[in-house]
Coordinates of C-alpha atoms and ligand atoms in Angstrom, one line a residue:
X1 CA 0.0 0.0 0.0
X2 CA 1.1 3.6 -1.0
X3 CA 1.7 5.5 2.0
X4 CA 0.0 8.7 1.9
X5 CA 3.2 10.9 2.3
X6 CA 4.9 8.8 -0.7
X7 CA 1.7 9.5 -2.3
X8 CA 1.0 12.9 -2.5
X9 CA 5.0 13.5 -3.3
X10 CA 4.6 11.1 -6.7
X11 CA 1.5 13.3 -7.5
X12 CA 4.0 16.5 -7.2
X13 CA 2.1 19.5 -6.4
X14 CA 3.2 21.8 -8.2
X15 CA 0.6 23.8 -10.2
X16 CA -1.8 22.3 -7.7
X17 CA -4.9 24.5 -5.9
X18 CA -2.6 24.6 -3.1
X19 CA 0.0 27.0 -4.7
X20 CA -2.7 29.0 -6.5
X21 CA -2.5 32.6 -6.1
X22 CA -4.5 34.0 -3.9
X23 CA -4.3 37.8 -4.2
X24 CA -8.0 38.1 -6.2
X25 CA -9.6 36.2 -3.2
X26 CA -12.4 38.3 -1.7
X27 CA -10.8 38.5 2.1
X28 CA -7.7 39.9 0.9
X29 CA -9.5 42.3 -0.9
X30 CA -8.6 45.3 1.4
X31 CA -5.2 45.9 1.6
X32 CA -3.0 48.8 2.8
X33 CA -0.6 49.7 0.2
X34 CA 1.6 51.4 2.9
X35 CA 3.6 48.8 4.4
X36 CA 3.9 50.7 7.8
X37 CA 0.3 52.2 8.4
X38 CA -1.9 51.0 11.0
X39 CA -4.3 48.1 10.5
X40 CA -8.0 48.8 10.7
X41 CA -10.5 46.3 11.6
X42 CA -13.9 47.5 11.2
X43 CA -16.2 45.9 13.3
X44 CA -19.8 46.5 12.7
X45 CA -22.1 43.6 15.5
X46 CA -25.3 43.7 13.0
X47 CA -23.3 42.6 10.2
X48 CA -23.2 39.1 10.7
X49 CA -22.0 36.0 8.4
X50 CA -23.3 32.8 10.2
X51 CA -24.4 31.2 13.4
X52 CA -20.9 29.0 14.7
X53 CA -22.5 25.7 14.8
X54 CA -21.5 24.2 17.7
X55 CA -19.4 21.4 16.4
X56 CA -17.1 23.7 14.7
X57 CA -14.3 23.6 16.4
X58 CA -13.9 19.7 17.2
X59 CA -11.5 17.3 17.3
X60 CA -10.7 13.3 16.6
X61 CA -9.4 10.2 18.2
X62 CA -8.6 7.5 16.0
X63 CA -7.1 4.0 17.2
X64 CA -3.7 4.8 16.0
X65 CA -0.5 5.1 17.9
X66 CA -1.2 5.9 21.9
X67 CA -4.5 8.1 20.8
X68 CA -6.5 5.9 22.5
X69 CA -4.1 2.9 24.6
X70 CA -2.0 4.9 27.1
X71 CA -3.7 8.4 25.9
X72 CA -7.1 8.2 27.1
X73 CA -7.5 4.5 27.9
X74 CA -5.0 3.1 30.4
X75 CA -6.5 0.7 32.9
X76 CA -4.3 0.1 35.6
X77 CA -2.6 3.7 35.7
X78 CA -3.0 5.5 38.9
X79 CA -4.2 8.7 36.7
X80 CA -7.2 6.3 35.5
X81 CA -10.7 5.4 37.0
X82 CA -12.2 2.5 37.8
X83 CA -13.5 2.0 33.7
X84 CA -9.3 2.7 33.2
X85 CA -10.1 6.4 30.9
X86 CA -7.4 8.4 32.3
X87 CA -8.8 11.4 34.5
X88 CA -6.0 14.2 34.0
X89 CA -6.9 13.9 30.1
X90 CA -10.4 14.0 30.5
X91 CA -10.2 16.9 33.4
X92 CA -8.1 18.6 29.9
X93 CA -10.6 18.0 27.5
X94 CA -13.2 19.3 29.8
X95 CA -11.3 22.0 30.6
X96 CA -11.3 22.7 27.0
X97 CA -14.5 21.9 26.7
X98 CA -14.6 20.1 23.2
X99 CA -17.7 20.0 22.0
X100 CA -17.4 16.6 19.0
X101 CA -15.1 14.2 18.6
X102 CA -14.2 11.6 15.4
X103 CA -13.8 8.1 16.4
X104 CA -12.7 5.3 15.5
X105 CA -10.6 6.9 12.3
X106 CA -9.7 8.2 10.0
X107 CA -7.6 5.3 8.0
X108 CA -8.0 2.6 10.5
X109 CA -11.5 2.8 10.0
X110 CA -11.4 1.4 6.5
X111 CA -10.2 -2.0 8.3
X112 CA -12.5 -2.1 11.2
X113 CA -15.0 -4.7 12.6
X114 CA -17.2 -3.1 14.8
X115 CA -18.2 -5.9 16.7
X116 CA -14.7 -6.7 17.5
X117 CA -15.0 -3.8 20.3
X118 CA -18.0 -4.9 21.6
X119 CA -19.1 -7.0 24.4
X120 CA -16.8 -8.7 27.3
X121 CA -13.8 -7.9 27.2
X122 CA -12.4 -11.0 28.0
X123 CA -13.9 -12.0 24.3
X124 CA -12.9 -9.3 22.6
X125 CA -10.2 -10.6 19.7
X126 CA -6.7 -8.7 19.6
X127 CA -6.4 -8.1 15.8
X128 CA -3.5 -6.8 13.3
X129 CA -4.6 -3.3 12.2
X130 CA -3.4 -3.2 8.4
X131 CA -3.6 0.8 8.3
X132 CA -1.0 1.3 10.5
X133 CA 0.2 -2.5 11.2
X134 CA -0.3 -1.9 14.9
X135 CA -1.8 -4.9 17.3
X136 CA -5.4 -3.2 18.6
X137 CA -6.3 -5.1 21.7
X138 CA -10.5 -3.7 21.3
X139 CA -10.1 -3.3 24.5
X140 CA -11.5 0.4 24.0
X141 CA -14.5 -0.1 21.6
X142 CA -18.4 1.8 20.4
X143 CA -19.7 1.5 23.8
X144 CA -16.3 2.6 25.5
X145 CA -16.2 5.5 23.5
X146 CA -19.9 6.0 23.9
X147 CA -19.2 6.1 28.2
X148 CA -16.3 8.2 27.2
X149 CA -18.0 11.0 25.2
X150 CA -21.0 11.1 28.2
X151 CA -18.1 11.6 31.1
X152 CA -15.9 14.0 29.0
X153 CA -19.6 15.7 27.8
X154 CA -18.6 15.4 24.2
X155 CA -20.7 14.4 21.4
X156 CA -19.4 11.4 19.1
X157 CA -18.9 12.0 15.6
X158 CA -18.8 8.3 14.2
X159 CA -16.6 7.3 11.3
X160 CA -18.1 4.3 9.1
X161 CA -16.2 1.3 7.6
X162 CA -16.5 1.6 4.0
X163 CA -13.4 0.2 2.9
X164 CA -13.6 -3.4 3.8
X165 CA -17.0 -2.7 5.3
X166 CA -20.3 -3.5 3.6
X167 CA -23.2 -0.6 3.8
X168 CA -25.4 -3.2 5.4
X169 CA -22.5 -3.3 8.2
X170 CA -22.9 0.5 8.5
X171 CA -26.3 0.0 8.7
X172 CA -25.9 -2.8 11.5
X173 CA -23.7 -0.4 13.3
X174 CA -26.3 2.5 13.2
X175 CA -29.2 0.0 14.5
X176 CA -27.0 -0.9 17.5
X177 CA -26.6 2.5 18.4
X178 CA -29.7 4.5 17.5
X179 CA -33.0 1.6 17.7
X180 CA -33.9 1.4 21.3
X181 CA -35.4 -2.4 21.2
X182 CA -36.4 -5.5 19.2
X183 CA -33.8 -6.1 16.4
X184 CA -30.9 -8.1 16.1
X185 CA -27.9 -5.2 16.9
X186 CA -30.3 -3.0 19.3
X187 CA -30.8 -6.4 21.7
X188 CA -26.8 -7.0 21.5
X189 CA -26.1 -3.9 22.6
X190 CA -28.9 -3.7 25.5
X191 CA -27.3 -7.7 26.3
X192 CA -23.8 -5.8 26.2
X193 CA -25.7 -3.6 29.2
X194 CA -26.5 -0.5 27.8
X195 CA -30.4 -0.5 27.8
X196 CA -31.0 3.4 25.9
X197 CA -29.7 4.1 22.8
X198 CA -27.0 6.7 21.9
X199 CA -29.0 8.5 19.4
X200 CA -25.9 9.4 17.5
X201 CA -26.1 12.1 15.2
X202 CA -23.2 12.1 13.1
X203 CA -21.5 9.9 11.1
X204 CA -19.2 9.7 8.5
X205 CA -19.3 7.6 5.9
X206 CA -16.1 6.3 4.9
X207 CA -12.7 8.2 5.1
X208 CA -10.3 9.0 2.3
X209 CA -11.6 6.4 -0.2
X210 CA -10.1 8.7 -3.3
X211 CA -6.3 7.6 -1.6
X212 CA -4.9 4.4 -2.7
X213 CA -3.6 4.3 0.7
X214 CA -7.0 4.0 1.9
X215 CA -7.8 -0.1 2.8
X216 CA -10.1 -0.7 0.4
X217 CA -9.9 2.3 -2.2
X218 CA -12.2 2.8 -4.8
X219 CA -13.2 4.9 -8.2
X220 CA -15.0 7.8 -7.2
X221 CA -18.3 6.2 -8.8
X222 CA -18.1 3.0 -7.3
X223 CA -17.4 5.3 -3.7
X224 CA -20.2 7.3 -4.8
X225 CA -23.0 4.7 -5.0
X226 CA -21.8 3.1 -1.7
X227 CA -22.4 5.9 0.4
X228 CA -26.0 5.8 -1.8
X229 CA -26.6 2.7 -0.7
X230 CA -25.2 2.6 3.2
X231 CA -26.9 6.3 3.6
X232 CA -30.2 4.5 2.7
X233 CA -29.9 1.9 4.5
X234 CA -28.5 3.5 7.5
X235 CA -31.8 6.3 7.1
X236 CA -34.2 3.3 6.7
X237 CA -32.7 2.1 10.2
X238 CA -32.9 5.4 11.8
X239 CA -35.2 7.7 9.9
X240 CA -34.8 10.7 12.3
X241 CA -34.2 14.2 10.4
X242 CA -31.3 14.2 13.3
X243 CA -29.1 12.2 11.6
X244 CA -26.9 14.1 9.4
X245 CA -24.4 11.6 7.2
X246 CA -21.3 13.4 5.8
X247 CA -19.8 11.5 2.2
X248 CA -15.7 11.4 1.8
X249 CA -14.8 14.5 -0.3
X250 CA -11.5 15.2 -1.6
X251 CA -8.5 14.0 1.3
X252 CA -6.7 17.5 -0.4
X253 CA -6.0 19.7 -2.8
X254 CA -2.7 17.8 -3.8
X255 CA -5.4 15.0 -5.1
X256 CA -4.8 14.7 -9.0
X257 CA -8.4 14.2 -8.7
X258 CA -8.8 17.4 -6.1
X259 CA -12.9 18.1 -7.1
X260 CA -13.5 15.9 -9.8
X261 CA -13.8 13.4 -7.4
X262 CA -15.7 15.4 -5.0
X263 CA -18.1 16.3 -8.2
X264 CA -18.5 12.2 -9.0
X265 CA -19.4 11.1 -5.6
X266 CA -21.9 13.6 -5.1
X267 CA -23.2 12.6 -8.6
X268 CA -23.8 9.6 -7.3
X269 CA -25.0 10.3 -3.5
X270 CA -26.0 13.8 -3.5
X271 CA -29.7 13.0 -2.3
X272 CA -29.3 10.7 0.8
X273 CA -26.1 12.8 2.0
X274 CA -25.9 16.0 4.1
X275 CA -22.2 17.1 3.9
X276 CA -18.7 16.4 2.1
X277 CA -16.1 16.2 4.4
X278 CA -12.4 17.8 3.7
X279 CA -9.0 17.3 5.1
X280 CA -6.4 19.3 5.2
X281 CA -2.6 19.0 6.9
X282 CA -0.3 21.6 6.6
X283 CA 3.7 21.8 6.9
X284 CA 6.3 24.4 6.8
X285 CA 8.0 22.0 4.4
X286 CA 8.6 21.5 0.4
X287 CA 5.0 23.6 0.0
X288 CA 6.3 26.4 1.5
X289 CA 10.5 26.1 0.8
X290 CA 10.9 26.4 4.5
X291 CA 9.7 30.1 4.3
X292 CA 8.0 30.6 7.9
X293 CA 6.4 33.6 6.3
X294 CA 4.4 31.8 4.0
X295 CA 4.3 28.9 6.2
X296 CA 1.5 31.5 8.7
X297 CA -0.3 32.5 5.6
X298 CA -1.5 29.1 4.2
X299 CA -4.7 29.1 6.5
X300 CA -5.6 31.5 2.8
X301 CA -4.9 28.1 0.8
X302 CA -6.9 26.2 2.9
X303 CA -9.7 28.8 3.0
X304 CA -9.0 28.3 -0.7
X305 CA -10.3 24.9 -0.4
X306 CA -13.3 25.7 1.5
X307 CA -14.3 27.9 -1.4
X308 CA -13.5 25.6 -4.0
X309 CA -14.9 22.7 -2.6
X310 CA -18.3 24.4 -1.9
X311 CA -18.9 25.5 -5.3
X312 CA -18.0 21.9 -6.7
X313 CA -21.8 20.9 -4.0
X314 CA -23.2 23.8 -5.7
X315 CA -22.7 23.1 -9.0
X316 CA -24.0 19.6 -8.3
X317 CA -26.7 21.0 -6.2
X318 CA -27.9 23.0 -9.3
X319 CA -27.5 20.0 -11.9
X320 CA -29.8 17.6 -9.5
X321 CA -32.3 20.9 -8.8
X322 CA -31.7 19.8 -4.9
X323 CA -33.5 22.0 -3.0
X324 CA -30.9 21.1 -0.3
X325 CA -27.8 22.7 0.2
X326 CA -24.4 20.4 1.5
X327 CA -22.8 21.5 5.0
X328 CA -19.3 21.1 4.8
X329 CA -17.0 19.0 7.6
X330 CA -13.3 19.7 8.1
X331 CA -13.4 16.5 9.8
X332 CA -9.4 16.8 9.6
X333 CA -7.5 19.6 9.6
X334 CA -3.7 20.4 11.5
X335 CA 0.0 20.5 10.7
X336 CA 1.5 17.5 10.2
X337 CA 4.7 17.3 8.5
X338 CA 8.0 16.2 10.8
X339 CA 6.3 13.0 12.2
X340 CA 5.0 12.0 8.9
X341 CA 6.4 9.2 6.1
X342 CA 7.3 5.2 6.7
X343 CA 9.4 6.1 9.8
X344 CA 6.6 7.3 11.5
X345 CA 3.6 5.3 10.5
X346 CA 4.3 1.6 10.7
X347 CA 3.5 0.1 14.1
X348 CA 5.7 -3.2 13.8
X349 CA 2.8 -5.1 14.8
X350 CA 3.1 -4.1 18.8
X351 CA 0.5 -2.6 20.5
X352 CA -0.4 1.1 21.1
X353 CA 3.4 2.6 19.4
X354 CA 4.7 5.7 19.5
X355 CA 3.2 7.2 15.7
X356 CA 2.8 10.2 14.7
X357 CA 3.8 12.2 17.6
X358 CA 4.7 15.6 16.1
X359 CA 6.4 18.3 18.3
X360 CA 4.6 21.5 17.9
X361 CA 6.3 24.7 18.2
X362 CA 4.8 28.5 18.1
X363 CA 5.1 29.3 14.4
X364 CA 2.8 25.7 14.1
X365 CA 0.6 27.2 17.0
X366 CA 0.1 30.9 14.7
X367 CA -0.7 28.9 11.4
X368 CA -3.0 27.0 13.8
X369 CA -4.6 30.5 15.1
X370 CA -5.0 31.9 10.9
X371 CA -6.9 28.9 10.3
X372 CA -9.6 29.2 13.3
X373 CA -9.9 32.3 11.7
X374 CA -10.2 31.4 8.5
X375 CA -12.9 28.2 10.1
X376 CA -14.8 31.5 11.5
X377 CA -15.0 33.4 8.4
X378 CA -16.8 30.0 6.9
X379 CA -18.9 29.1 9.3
X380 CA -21.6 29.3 7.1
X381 CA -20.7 26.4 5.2
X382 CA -18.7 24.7 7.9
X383 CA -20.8 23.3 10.4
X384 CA -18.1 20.4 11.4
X385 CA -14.6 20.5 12.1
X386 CA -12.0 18.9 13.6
X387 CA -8.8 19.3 14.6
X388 CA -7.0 16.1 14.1
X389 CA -6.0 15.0 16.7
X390 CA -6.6 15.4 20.1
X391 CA -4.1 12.8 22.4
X392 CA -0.8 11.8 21.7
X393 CA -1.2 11.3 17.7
X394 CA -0.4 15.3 16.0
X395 CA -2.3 16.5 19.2
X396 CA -2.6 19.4 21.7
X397 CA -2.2 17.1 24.6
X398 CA 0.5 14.8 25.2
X399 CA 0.7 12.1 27.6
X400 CA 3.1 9.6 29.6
X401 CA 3.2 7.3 33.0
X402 CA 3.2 10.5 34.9
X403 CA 1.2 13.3 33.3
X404 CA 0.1 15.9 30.5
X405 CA 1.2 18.7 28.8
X406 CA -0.4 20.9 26.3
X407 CA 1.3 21.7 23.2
X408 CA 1.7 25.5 21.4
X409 CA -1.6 24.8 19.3
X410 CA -3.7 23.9 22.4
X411 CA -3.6 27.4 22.9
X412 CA -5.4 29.2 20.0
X413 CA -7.5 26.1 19.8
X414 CA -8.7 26.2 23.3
X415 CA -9.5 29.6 22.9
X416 CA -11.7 29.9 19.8
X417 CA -13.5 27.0 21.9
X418 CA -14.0 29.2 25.0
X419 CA -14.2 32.9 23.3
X420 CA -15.7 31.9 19.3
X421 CA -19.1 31.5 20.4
X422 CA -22.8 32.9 18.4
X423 CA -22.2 34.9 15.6
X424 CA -19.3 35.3 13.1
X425 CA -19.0 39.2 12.0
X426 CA -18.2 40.1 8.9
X427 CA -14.9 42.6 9.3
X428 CA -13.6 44.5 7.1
X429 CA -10.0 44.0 7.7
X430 CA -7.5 46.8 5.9
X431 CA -3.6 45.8 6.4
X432 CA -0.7 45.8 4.8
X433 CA 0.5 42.8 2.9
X434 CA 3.9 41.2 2.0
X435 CA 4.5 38.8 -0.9
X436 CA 4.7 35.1 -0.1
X437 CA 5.3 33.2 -3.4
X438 CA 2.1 31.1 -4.7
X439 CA 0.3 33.1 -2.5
X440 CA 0.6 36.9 -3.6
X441 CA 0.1 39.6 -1.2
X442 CA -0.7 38.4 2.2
X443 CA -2.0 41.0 4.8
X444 CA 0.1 41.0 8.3
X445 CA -3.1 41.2 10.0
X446 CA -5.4 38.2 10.0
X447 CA -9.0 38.7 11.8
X448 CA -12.0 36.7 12.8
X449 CA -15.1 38.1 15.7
X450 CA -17.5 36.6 17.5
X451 CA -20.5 38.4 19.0
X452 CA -22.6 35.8 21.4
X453 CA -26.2 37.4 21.2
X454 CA -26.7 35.7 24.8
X455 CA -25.1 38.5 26.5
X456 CA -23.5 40.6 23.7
X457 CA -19.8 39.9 24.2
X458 CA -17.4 40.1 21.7
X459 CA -14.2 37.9 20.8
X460 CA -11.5 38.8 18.6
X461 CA -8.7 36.7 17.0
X462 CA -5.7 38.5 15.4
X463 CA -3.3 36.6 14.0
X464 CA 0.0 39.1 13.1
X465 CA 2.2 37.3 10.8
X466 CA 5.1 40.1 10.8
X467 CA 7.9 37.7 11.9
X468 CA 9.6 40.9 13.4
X469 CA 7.6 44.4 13.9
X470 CA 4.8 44.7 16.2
X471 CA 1.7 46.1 14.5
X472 CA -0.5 48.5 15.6
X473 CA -4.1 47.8 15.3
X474 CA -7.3 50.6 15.1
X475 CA -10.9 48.8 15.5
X476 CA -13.2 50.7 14.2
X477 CA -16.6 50.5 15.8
X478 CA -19.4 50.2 13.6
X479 CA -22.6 51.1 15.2
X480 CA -22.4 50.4 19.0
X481 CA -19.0 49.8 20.8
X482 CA -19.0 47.3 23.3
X483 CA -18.6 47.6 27.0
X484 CA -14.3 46.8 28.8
X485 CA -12.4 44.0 27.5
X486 CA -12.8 41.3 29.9
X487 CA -9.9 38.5 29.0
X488 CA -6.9 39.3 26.8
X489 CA -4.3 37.1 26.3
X490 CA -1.6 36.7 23.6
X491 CA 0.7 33.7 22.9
X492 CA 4.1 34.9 21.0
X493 CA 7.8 34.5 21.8
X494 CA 11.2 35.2 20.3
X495 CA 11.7 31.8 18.6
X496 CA 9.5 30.8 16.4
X497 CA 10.4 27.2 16.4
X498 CA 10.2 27.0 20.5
X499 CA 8.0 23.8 21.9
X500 CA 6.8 22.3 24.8
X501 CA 7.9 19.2 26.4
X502 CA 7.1 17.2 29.8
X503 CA 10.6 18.9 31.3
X504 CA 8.9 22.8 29.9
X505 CA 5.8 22.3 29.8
X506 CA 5.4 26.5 29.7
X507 CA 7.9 27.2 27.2
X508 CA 5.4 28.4 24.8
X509 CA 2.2 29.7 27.1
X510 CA 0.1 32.7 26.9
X511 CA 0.7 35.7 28.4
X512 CA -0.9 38.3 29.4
X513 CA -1.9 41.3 27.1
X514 CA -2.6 44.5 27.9
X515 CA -6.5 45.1 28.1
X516 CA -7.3 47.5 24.9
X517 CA -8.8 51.1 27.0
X518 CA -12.0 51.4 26.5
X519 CA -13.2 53.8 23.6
X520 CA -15.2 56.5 23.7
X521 CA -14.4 57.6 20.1
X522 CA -15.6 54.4 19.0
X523 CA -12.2 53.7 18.0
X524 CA -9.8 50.8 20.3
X525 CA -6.2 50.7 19.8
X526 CA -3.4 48.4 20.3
X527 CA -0.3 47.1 19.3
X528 CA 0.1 43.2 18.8
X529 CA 3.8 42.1 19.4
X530 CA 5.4 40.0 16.5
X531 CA 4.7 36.5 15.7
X532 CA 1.8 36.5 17.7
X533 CA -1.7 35.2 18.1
X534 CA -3.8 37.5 20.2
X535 CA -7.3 37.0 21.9
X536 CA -9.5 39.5 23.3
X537 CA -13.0 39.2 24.5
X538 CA -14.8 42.4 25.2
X539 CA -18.2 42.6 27.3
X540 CA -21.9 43.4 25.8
Ligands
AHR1 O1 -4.9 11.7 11.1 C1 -4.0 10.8 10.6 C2 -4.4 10.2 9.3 O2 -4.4 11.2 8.3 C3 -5.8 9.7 9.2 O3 -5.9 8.4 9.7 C4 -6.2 9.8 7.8 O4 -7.5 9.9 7.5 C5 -5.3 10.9 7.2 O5 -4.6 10.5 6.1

């Protein structure tokens, strides 16, 4: 099997949607041409883009590396309760407050037996995973992710074998976790002791079936009709206008068959589907020459691929006169680059190996900030996302024997959690720009608000990519400006490739940032320091 790094390298992407130019995109259409002058963000709270939808800013386990065995499933550490889910993560991803999380994969999903994670454990077969030739125990299956999700207060986002998985499997799966009583899977699961059902809501149906990586890989078209089929069967099982099934779009732009295949599958399963996923992993690698200056801009590639990807539903929308729009799920986004490749993905047939664990350092955690913000400004279409992943495997939180730590982009994620809540507003955002090559001018000033109608307050996200000035900042109120800021915190530093570990933990934490005065001329200034990722939430 191809691995996926190999892959996308023999596909070269050069000339690719991901090197486009972006400098005719409508959010860069306000630039400064003075390099130097003060960046306005004009904030107006009535002009609004979208509701966030509460699953935007999610995140994924998938049984790969120590995501799940010795991440949050350890029975028999001290740091884990009596069902062995270890409490300091969970305290963490409470703390953060996740709100949806994608489970089982991802690639190892394309291999899965479902009912080999179900039942007594004792009976539960230990079996070779072929995506990352690990050994999975099952000792963490459905229904311990299920008790999982309800003690972290999460909401399961599940991920569908379609690889070597039949739709009627799919089906099966959705009957065991959605029909209360009387058939075949809903009577295992109450046998397996769990009498209510889950009621799960999302599901995905397949994952990366255009990659020839992907166990069990298929033609667009043949993809196509069996995400027809499963979504049928699977609505027929569960008929509840709750259940909202997402089809594998795209895995990224560096696809030779970027859209085209998007534009086949949903020519094939547009009317039983309700959203195309994308993924999407970054690296300050060959894409970007090493450049860290164009490396904090390409959250305007991937907002690229949001456009781009949405128009291919639309066009397909229009041809089938749907009277339904698609949502769109991110269901995998990050950086991913030094942990990546045949070193880092084979599991030598041991259990629960170290894969995939990428150090991140601050310049990941500010590319990681831009594309919140560029996740804000499309809420509209967006209504999943997830930041892939959470524990251990390219993840904010890291664990061992003893303890956490969070790494650089737990920070900006954690806070477009806490302060990106009810509205997106549409700025107007004037700054000057700098060339990155393949990208055209890029504006130093990257913004995204919030306004939560429940009690008016306001968040702001500004990413500053000048890699060596501070930048001042004017917000211009539009109609009413809002009451004192309330939290302000920045995350920045003088290296940009600085990370965390268990021995500094706090070598790349937030600080604090001077609260913005309040503004009577219904103008706020401030100055943002270099390489930095600012929040600041203001009160109704
Ligand atoms: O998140 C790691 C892997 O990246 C996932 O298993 C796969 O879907 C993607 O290629």
């Amino acid at each position: 099997m191809l691995s996926r790094r190999r892959f996308l390298h023999a596909t070269a992407l050069a000339g690719s949607a991901a090197a486009a130019d972006l400098s005719l995109t409508p959010w860069l259409r306000a630039q400064s041409p003075d390099a130097t002058a003060t960046a306005r963000i004009y904030v107006d709270p009535e002009r609004k883009l979208a509701a966030i939808a509460p699953t935007l800013f999610g995140s994924f386990l998938e049984h790969l590396g120590r995501a799940i065995y010795d991440g949050i499933y350890e029975p028999g550490s001290k740091l884990s309760d009596a069902s062995g889910f270890r409490t300091d993560v969970m305290d963490e991803i409470r703390r953060l407050g996740v709100p949806i999380i994608r489970y089982p994969g991802g690639n190892f999903v394309s291999g899965y037996n479902w009912l080999d994670g179900v039942g007594p454990k004792q009976n539960r077969p230990k079996v070779l995973d072929k995506a990352w030739n690990t050994i999975d125990s099952n000792q963490f299956g459905t229904d311990d992710f299920m008790a999982w999700c309800k003690a972290v207060g999460t909401l399961p986002l599940m991920g569908l074998n379609l690889g070597t998985g039949t739709p009627e499997q799919a089906a099966a799966l959705v009957e065991y976790c959605n029909v209360e009583k009387g058939t075949e899977w809903s009577e295992l699961r109450r046998k397996n002791g769990v009498a209510e059902p889950y009621n799960v809501k999302h599901w995905c149906l397949g994952n990366e079936m255009d990659g020839p990586w992907q166990i069990g890989h298929m033609t667009a078209e043949e993809y196509g009709l069996k995400a027809a089929d499963a979504a049928r069967q699977m609505r027929m099982v569960d008929p509840s206008p709750s259940l909202k099934l997402v089809a594998c779009g795209s895995s990224g732009p560096g696809m030779p068959t970027y859209l085209e295949w998007d534009r086949q599958v949903l020519d094939q399963c547009y009317n039983y589907v309700d959203g195309l996923s994308l993924h999407r992993y970054l690296g300050n690698d060959e894409e970007t020459g090493g450049s860290s200056a164009k490396y904090v801009a390409m959250n305007l590639s991937l907002e690229q691929q949001i456009v781009q990807t949405a128009a291919v539903c639309d066009v397909v929308q229009a041809e089938k006169r749907s009277k339904k729009q698609l949502h769109l799920s991110f269901d995998e986004w990050n950086v991913w680059y030094r942990a990546r490749g045949p070193k880092f993905d084979n599991g030598q047939r041991t259990e629960a190996p170290h894969l995939l664990e990428e150090i991140y350092n601050l310049e990941d955690a500010l590319l990681v900030g831009g594309i919140l913000n560029s996740l804000m400004r499309h809420a509209a279409r967006v209504r999943i996302a997830c930041l892939a992943q959470l524990v251990n495997v390219i993840a904010p939180i890291m664990t061992n024997d003893s303890g956490l730590f969070i790494q650089t982009i737990g920070y900006p994620y954690g806070w477009a959690i806490q302060y990106g809540r009810g509205d997106v507003l549409d700025l107007l955002v004037q700054a000057p720009a700098y060339e990155a090559e393949g990208l055209g001018a890029v504006p130093y000033i990257d913004a995204g608000a919030t306004r939560n109608p429940q009690d008016g307050s306001l968040g702001m996200f500004v990413l500053n990519r000048d890699l060596n000035k501070p930048r001042e900042i004017e917000v211009v109120w539009e109609g009413s400006a809002p009451g004192k800021a309330i939290a302000t915190q920045v995350l920045t530093g003088d290296d940009l490739k600085a990370s965390n570990s268990f021995e500094q933990p706090k070598k790349v934490a937030p600080q604090s940032f001077p609260s913005p005065a309040a503004a009577p001329s219904g103008r706020t200034r401030f100055e943002v320091p270099a390489r930095s990722y600012t929040v600041i939430q203001w009160a109704g």
